[in-house]
Amino acid sequence: MTKFKADPFDELAIKRSSFSVIVGALVPYIKFMKKNSLDFCILELDKSALKVDDLKYFYRKKRLWTRSGRPTISA
């Protein structure tokens, strides 16, 4: 059933065995992942947007998507 007045954050359910990628420095999600000891990384264009404690989760490689939909990974 769809909940129209629900906060998406309150509906967050992540399996312990999964690996998640947070796109952007979304502090509430980063805190949630750390608090629950979940496996994740942060994909962020501006590394300075992250707190020092969160840099260990920073994904260091850039992934660029071409128009064909194929990923190109560079250092």
Short mmCIF file of C-alpha atoms in Angstrom, two decimals:
data_model
loop_
_atom_site.label_atom_id
_atom_site.label_comp_id
_atom_site.label_asym_id
_atom_site.label_seq_id
_atom_site.Cartn_x
_atom_site.Cartn_y
_atom_site.Cartn_z
CA MET A 1 0.00 0.00 0.00
CA THR A 2 1.32 3.45 -0.92
CA LYS A 3 1.83 5.89 1.93
CA PHE A 4 1.55 9.42 0.60
CA LYS A 5 2.36 11.29 3.79
CA ALA A 6 5.20 9.01 4.88
CA ASP A 7 8.79 10.18 5.11
CA PRO A 8 10.84 7.97 2.75
CA PHE A 9 13.61 7.84 5.36
CA ASP A 10 11.21 6.19 7.83
CA GLU A 11 10.47 3.48 5.26
CA LEU A 12 14.14 2.64 4.69
CA ALA A 13 14.85 -1.09 4.97
CA ILE A 14 18.30 -2.35 4.01
CA LYS A 15 19.40 -5.98 4.27
CA ARG A 16 22.54 -6.58 6.31
CA SER A 17 24.04 -8.66 3.50
CA SER A 18 23.68 -5.89 0.90
CA PHE A 19 26.10 -3.19 -0.23
CA SER A 20 24.65 0.30 -0.73
CA VAL A 21 25.87 3.39 -2.52
CA ILE A 22 24.80 6.80 -1.24
CA VAL A 23 24.82 9.31 -4.08
CA GLY A 24 25.75 12.66 -2.57
CA ALA A 25 26.66 13.75 0.95
CA LEU A 26 23.25 12.91 2.41
CA VAL A 27 23.99 13.17 6.13
CA PRO A 28 20.85 11.45 7.52
CA TYR A 29 21.46 8.40 5.31
CA ILE A 30 25.18 8.30 6.12
CA LYS A 31 24.40 8.44 9.85
CA PHE A 32 21.79 5.68 9.46
CA MET A 33 24.24 3.41 7.65
CA LYS A 34 26.99 3.99 10.21
CA LYS A 35 24.66 3.59 13.20
CA ASN A 36 23.41 0.25 11.86
CA SER A 37 26.89 -0.97 10.81
CA LEU A 38 25.79 -1.45 7.19
CA ASP A 39 28.19 -1.85 4.27
CA PHE A 40 28.19 1.22 2.00
CA CYS A 41 30.18 3.81 0.13
CA ILE A 42 29.52 7.44 -0.77
CA LEU A 43 29.61 8.62 -4.37
CA GLU A 44 30.23 12.36 -4.22
CA LEU A 45 31.73 14.75 -6.77
CA ASP A 46 32.98 17.21 -4.14
CA LYS A 47 35.06 15.34 -1.56
CA SER A 48 35.13 18.45 0.65
CA ALA A 49 31.36 18.08 1.20
CA LEU A 50 32.07 15.09 3.46
CA LYS A 51 33.05 15.16 7.11
CA VAL A 52 36.52 13.85 7.98
CA ASP A 53 34.98 10.77 9.66
CA ASP A 54 33.04 9.95 6.49
CA LEU A 55 36.00 10.07 4.09
CA LYS A 56 36.72 6.38 4.66
CA TYR A 57 33.42 5.65 2.88
CA PHE A 58 34.23 7.94 -0.06
CA TYR A 59 34.33 6.12 -3.40
CA ARG A 60 37.55 7.36 -4.97
CA LYS A 61 36.96 6.43 -8.59
CA LYS A 62 34.78 8.36 -10.97
CA ARG A 63 32.22 6.42 -12.92
CA LEU A 64 31.09 8.18 -16.06
CA TRP A 65 28.15 6.88 -18.06
CA THR A 66 28.33 7.20 -21.81
CA ARG A 67 25.27 7.84 -23.95
CA SER A 68 25.24 4.16 -24.87
CA GLY A 69 24.61 3.34 -21.21
CA ARG A 70 27.99 1.67 -20.76
CA PRO A 71 30.04 2.70 -17.71
CA THR A 72 33.54 4.07 -18.00
CA ILE A 73 35.61 3.99 -14.83
CA SER A 74 38.61 6.23 -14.35
CA ALA A 75 40.88 6.95 -11.39
#
